[in-house]
PDB file of C-alpha atoms in Angstrom:
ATOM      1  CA  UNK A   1       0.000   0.000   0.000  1.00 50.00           C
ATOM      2  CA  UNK A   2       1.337   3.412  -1.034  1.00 50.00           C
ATOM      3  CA  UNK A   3       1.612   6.052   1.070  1.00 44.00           C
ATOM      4  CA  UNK A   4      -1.718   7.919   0.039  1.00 51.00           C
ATOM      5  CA  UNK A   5      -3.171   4.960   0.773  1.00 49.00           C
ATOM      6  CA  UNK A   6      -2.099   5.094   4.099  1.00 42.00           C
ATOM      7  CA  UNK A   7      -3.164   8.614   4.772  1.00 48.00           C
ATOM      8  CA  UNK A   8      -6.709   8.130   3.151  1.00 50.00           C
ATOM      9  CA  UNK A   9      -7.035   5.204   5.861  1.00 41.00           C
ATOM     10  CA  UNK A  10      -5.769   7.329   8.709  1.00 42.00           C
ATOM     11  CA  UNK A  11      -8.149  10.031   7.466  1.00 50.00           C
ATOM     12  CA  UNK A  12     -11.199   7.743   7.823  1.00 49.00           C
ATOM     13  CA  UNK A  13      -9.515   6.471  11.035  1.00 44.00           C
ATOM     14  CA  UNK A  14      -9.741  10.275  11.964  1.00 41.00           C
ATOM     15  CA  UNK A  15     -13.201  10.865  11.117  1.00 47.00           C
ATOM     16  CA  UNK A  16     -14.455   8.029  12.402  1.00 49.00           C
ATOM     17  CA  UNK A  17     -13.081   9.046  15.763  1.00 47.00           C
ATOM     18  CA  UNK A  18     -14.615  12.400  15.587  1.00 47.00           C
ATOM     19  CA  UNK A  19     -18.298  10.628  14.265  1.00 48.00           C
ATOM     20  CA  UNK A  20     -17.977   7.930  17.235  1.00 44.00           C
ATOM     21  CA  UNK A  21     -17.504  10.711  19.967  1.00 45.00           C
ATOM     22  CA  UNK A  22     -19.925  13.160  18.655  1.00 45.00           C
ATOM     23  CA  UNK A  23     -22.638   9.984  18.139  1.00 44.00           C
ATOM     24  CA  UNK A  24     -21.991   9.402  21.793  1.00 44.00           C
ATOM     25  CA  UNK A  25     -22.278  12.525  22.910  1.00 43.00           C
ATOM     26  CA  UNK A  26     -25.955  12.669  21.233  1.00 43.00           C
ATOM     27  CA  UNK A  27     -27.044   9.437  22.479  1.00 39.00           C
ATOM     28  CA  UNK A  28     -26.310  10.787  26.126  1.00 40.00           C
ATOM     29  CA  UNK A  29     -27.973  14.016  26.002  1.00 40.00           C
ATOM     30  CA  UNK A  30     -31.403  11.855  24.634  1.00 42.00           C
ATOM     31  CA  UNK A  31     -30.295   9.211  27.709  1.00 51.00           C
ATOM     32  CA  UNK A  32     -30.484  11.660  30.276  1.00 65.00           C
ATOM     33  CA  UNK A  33     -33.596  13.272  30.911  1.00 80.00           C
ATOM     34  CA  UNK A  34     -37.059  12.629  32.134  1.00 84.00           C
ATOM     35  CA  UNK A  35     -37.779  10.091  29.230  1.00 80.00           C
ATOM     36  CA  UNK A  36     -35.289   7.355  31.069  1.00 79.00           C
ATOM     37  CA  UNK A  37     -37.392   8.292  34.568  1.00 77.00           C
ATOM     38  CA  UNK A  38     -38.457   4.373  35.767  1.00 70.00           C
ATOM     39  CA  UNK A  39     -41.690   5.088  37.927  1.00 69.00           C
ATOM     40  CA  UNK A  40     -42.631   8.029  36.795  1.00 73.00           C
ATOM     41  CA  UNK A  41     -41.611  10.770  33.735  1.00 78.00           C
ATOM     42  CA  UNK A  42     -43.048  13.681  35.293  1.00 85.00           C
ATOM     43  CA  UNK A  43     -44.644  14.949  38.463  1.00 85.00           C
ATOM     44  CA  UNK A  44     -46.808  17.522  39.726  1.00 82.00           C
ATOM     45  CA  UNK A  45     -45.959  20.490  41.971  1.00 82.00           C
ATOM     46  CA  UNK A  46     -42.712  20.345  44.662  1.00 85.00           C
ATOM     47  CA  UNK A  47     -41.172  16.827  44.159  1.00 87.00           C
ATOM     48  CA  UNK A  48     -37.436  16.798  45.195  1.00 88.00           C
ATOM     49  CA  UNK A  49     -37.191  13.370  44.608  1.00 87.00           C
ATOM     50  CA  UNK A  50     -38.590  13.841  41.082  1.00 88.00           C
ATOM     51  CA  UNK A  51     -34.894  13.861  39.261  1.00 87.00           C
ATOM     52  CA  UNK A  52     -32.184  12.285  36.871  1.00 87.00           C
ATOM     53  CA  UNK A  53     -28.648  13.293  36.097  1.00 85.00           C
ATOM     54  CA  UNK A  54     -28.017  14.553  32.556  1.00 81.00           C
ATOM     55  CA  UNK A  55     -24.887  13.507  30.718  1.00 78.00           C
ATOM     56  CA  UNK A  56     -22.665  15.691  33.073  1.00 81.00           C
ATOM     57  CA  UNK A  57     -23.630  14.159  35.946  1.00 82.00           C
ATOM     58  CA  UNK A  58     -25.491  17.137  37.173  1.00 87.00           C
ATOM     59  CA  UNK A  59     -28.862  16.825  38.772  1.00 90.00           C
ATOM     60  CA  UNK A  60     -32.006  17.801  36.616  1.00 90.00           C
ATOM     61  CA  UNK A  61     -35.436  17.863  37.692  1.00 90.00           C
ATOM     62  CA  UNK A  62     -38.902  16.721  36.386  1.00 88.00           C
ATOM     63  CA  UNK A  63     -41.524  18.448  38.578  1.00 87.00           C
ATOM     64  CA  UNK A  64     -43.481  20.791  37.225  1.00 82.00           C
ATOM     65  CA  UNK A  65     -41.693  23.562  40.008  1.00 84.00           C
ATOM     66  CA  UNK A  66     -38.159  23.178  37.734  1.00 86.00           C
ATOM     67  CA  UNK A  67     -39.955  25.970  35.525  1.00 81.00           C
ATOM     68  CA  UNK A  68     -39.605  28.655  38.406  1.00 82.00           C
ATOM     69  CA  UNK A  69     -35.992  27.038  39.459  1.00 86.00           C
ATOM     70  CA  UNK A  70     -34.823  26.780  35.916  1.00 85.00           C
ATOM     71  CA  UNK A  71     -33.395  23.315  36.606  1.00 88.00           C
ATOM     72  CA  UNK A  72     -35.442  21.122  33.998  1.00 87.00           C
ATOM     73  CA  UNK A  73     -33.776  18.193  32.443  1.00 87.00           C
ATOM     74  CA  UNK A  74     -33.535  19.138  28.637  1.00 84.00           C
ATOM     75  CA  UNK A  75     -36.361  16.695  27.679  1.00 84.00           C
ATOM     76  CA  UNK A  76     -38.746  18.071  30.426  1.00 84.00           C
ATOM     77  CA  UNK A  77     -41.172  20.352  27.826  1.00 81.00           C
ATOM     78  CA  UNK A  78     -41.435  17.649  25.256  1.00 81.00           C
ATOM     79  CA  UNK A  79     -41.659  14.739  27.373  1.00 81.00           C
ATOM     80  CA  UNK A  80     -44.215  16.079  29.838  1.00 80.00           C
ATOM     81  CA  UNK A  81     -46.596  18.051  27.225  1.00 71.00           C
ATOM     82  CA  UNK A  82     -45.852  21.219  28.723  1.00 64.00           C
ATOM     83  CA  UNK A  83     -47.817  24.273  27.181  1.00 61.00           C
ATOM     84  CA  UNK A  84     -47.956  28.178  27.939  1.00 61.00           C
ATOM     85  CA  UNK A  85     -48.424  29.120  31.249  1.00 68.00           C
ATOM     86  CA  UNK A  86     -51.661  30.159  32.226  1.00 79.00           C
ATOM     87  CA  UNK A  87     -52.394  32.540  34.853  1.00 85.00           C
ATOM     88  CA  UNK A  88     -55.525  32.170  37.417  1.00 92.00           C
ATOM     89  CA  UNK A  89     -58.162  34.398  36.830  1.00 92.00           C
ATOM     90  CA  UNK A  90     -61.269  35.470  39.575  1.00 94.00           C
ATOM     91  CA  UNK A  91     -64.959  36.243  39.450  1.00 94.00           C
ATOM     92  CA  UNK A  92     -66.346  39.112  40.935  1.00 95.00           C
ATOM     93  CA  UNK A  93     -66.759  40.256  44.317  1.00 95.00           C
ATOM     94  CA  UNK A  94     -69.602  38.540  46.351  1.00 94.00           C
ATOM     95  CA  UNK A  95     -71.998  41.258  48.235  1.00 95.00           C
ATOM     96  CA  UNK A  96     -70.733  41.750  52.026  1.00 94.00           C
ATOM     97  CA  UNK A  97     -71.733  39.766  54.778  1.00 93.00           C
ATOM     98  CA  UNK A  98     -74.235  41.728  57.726  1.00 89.00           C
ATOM     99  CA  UNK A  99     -72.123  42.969  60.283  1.00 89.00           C
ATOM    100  CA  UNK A 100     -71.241  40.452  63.148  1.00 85.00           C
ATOM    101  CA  UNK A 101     -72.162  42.199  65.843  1.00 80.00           C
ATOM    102  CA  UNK A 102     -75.747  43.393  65.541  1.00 75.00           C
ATOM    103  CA  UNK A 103     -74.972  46.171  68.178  1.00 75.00           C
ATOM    104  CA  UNK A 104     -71.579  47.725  68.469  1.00 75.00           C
ATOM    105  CA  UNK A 105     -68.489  47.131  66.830  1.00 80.00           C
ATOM    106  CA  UNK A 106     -67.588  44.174  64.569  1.00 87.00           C
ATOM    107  CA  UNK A 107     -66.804  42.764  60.831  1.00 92.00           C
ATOM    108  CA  UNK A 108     -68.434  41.917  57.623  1.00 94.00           C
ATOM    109  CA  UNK A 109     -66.806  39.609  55.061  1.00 95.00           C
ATOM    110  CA  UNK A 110     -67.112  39.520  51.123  1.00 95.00           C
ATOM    111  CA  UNK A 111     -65.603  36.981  48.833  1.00 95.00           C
ATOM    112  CA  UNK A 112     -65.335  35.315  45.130  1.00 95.00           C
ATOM    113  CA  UNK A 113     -64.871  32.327  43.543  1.00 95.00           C
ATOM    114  CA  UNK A 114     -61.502  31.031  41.065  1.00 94.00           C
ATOM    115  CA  UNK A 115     -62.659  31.226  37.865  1.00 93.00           C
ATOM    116  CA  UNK A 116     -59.549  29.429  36.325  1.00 91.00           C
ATOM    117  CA  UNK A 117     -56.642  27.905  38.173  1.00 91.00           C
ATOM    118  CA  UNK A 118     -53.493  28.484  37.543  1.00 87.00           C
ATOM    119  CA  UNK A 119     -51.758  25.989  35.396  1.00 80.00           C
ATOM    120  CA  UNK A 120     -47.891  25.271  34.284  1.00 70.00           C
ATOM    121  CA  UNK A 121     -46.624  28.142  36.562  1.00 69.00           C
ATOM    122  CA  UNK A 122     -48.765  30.558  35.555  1.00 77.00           C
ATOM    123  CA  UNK A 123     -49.477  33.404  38.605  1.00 83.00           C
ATOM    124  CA  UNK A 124     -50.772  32.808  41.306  1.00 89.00           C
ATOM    125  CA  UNK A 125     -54.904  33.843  42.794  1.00 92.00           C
ATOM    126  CA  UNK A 126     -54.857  37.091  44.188  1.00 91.00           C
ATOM    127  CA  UNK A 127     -56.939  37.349  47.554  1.00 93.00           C
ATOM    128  CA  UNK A 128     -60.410  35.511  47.685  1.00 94.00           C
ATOM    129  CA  UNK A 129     -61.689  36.909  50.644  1.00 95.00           C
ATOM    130  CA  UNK A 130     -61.864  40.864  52.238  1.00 95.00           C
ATOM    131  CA  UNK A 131     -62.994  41.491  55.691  1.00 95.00           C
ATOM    132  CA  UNK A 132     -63.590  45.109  57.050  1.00 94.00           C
ATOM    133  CA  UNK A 133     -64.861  47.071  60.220  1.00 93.00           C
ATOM    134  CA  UNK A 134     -68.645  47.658  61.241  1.00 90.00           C
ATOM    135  CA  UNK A 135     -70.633  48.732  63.550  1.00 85.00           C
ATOM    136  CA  UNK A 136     -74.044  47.474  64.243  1.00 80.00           C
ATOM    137  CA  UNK A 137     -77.335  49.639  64.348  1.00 75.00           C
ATOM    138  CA  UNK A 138     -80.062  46.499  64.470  1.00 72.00           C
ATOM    139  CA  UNK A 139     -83.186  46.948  66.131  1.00 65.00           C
ATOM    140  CA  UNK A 140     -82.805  45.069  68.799  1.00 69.00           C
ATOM    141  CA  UNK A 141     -79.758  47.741  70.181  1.00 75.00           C
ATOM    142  CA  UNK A 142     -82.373  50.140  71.792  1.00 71.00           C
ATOM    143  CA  UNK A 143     -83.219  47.279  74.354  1.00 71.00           C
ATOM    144  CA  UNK A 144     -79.522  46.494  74.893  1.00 73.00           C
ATOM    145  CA  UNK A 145     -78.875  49.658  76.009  1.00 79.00           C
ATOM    146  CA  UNK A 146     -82.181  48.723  79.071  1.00 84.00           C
ATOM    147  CA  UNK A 147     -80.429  48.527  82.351  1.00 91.00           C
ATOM    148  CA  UNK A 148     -82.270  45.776  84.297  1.00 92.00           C
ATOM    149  CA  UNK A 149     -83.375  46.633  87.824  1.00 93.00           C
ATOM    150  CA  UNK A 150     -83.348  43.163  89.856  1.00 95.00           C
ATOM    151  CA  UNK A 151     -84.408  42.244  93.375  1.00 94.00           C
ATOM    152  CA  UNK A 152     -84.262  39.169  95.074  1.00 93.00           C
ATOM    153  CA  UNK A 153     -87.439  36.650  94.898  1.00 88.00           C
ATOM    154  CA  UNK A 154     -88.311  37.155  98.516  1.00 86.00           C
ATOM    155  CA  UNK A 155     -90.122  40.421  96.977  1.00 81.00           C
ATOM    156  CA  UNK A 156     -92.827  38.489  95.686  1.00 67.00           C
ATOM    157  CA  UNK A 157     -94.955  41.029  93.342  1.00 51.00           C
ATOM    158  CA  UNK A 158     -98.204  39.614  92.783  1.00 49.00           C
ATOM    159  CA  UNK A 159     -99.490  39.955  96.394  1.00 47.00           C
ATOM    160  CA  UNK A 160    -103.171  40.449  97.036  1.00 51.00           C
ATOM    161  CA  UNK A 161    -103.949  43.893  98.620  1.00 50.00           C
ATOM    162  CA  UNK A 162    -106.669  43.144 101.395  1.00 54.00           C
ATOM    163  CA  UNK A 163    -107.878  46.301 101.106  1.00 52.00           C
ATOM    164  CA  UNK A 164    -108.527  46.036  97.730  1.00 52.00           C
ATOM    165  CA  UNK A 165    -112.997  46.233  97.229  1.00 55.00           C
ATOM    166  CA  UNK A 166    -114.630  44.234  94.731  1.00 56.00           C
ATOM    167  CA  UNK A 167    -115.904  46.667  92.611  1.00 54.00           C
ATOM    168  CA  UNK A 168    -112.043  48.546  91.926  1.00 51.00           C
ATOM    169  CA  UNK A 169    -110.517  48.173  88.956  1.00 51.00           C
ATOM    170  CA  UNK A 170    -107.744  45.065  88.977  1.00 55.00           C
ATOM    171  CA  UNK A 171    -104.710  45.007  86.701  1.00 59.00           C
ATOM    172  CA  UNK A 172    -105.084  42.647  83.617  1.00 68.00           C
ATOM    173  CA  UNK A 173    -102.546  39.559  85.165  1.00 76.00           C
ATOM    174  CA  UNK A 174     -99.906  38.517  82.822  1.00 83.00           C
ATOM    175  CA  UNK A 175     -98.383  35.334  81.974  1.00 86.00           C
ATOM    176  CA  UNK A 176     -94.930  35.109  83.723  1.00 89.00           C
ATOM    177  CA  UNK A 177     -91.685  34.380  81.987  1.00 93.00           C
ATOM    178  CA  UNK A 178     -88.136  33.290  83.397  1.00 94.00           C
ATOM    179  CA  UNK A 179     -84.838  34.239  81.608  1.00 94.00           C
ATOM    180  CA  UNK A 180     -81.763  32.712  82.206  1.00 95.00           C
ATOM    181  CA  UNK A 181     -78.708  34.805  81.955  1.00 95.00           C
ATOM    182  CA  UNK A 182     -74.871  34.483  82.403  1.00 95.00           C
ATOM    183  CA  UNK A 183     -73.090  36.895  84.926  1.00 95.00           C
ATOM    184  CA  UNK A 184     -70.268  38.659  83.279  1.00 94.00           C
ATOM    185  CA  UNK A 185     -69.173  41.166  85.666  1.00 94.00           C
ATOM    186  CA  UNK A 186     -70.367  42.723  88.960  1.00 95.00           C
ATOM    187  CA  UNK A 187     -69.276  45.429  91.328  1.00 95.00           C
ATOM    188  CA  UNK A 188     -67.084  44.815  95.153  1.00 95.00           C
ATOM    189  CA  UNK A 189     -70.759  46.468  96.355  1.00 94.00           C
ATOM    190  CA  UNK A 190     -72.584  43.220  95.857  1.00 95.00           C
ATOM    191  CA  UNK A 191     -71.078  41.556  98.439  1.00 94.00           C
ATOM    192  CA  UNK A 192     -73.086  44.029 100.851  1.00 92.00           C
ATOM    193  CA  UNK A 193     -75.865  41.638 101.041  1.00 93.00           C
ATOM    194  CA  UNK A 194     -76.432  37.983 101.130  1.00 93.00           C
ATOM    195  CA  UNK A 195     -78.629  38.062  97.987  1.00 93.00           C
ATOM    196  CA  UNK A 196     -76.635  39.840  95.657  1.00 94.00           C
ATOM    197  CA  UNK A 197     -73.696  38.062  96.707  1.00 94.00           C
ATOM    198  CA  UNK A 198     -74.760  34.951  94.382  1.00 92.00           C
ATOM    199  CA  UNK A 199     -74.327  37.515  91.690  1.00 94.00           C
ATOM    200  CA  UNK A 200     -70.846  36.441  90.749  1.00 95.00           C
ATOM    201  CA  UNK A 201     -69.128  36.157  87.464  1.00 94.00           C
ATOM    202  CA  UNK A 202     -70.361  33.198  85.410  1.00 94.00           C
ATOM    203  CA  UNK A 203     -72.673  31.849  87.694  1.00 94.00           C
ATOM    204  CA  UNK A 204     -76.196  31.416  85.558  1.00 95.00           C
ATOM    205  CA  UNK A 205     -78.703  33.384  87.135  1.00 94.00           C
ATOM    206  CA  UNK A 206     -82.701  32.638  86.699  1.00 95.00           C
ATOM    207  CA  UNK A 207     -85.081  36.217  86.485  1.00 94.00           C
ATOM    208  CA  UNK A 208     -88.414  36.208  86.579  1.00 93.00           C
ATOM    209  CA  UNK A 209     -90.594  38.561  84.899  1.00 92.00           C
ATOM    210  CA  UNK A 210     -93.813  38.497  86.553  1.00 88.00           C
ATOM    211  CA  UNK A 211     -97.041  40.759  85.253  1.00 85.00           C
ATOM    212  CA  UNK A 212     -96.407  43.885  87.562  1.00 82.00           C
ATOM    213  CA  UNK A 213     -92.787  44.387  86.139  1.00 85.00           C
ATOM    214  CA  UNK A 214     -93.950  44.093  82.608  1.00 84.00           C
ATOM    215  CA  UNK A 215     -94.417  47.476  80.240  1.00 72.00           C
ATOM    216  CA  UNK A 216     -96.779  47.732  77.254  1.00 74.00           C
ATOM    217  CA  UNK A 217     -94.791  45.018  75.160  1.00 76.00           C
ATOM    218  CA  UNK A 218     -95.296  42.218  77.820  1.00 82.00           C
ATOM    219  CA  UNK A 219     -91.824  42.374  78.411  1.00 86.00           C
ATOM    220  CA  UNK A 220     -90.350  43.280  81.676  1.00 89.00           C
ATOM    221  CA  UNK A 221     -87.117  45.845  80.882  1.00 86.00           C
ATOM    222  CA  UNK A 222     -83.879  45.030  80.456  1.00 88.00           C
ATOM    223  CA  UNK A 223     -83.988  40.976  80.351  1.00 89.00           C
ATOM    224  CA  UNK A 224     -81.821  40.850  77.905  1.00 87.00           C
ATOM    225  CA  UNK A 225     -80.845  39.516  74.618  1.00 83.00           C
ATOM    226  CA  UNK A 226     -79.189  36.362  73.098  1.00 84.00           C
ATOM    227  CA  UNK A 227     -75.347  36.671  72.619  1.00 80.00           C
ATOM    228  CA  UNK A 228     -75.227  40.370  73.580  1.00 82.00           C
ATOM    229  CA  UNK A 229     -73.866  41.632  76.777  1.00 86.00           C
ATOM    230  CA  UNK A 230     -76.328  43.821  78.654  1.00 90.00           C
ATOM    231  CA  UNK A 231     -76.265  45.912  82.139  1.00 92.00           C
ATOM    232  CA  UNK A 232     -78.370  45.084  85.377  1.00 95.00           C
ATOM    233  CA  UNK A 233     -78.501  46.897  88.652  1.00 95.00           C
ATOM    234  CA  UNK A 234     -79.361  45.544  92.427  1.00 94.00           C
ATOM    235  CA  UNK A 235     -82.460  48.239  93.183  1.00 90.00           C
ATOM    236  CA  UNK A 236     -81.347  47.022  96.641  1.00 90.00           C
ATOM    237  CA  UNK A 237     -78.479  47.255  97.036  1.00 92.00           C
ATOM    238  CA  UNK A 238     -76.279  50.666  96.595  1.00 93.00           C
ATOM    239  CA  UNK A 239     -73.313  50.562  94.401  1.00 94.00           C
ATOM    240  CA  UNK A 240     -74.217  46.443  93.185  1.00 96.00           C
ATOM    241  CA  UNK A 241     -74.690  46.582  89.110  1.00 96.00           C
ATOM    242  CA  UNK A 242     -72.617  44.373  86.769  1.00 94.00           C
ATOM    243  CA  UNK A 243     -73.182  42.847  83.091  1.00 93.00           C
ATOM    244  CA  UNK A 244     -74.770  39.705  82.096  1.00 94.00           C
ATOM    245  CA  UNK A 245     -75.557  37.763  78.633  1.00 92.00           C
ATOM    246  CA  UNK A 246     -78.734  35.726  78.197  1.00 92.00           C
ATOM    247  CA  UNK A 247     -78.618  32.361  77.528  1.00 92.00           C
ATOM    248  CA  UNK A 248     -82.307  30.894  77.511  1.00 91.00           C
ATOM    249  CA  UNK A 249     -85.471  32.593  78.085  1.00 90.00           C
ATOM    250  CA  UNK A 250     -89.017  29.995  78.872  1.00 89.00           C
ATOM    251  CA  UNK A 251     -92.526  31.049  78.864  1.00 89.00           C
ATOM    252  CA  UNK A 252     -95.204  29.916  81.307  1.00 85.00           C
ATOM    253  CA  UNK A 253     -92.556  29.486  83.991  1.00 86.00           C
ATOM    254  CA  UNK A 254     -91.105  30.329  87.640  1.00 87.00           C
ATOM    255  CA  UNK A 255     -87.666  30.550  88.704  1.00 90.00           C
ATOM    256  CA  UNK A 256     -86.542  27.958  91.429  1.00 90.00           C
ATOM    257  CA  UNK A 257     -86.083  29.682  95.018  1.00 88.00           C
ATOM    258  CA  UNK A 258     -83.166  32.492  95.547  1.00 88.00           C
ATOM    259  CA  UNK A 259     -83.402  33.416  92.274  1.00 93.00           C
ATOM    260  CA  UNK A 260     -84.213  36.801  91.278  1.00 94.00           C
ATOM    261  CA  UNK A 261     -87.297  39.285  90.210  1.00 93.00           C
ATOM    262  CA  UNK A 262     -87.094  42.036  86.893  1.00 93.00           C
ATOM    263  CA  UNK A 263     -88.790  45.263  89.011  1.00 88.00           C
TER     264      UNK A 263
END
């Protein structure tokens, strides 16, 4: 063999060499990459353990997260389908919510619905729900400002008056009604007197509303109403007045012994 024989051979020697390394270099970067995952390809979210190593021995990820990161394995968008990423997008505002506290300060709520989520990265929901101050003006808030004047059931009300004739004119006799209420706060002053001692915070208290105490609304003043704290004063007792929140309220009814009257 001559000797441009022997250089044509070397040549292909040459470019053989050069084909072989960059044909392995090709066949690694297609290797390496979510594709060659065993369980699975892809995975939603935060998944550190989602990975493979590409052809450097680096670490690459297949979680959907790697777009934020920037650390997807080169095959990541083909393999796992990815398309544009779509932000989330809201509905409209909800009306607000009536005010928590029908009397006094509190909050009122509004909120809306996702329209569509966010997908492949896209931005996140803004805020779904908005609270802001109130302040409650019901009804119901002229009789929670009543002060309740109490005295102890010894003062029985509906006492017949012997000197009462047959022929005067006798007071229409109501139904009586018994409220139960929760002591929230009372003054040093109650513990002047045996009666008003009991009135002590959190003890449930029974008052009776008998037909003498009641005004024009068959109601006696002042017994309270659900959930709101209202005021009371001993008409006994100087200086004894406190808070209390009603709990249950019964028609047709007396309160057991050492409870207490609505005057």
């Amino acid at each position: 063999m001559g000797v441009q024989g022997w250089s044509a051979v070397r040549m292909g020697i040459v470019v053989c060499g050069y084909l072989a390394f960059f044909c392995s270099e090709f066949v690694s970067v297609t290797e390496a990459g979510c594709r060659e995952r065993g369980n699975q390809n892809c995975c939603p979210g935060r998944d550190n353990e989602c990975f493979e190593y590409t052809r450097r021995k680096t670490v690459c990820y297949c979680d959907s997260y790697c777009q934020k990161t920037r650390d997807c394995c080169e095959d990541y968008q083909h393999v796992c389908q990815i398309s544009a990423a779509i932000d989330c997008k809201v509905g409209l505002w909800g009306p607000w919510s009536s005010c928590s506290s029908p009397c006094g300060f509190g909050s009122k709520e509004r909120s809306r619905q996702v329209s569509i989520p966010p997908r492949n990265g896209g931005s996140p929901c803004q805020d779904l729900r908005q609270r802001r101050g109130c302040y409650g003006n019901n009804v119901i808030c002229d009789n929670a400002k009543e002060v309740a004047k109490i005295l102890p059931d010894s003062f029985k009300r509906n006492f017949k008056d012997p000197w009462r004739r047959p022929h005067m004119l006798m007071k229409e006799e109501k139904n009586s009604y018994c409220v139960y209420l929760r002591v929230k706060q009372a003054s040093a002053a109650c513990r002047l007197k045996l009666w008003s001692a009991q009135l002590v915070r959190e003890r449930l208290v029974c008052a009776e509303c008998q037909s003498d105490a009641m005004s024009n609304s068959d109601r006696c003043a002042g017994d309270g109403i659900d959930g709101i704290r209202t005021f009371w004063t001993a008409a006994s007792t100087p200086g004894c007045h406190g808070s209390w929140m009603r709990e249950l309220s019964s028609e047709h009814c007396r309160c057991p012994p050492y409870s207490v009257l609505f005057v």
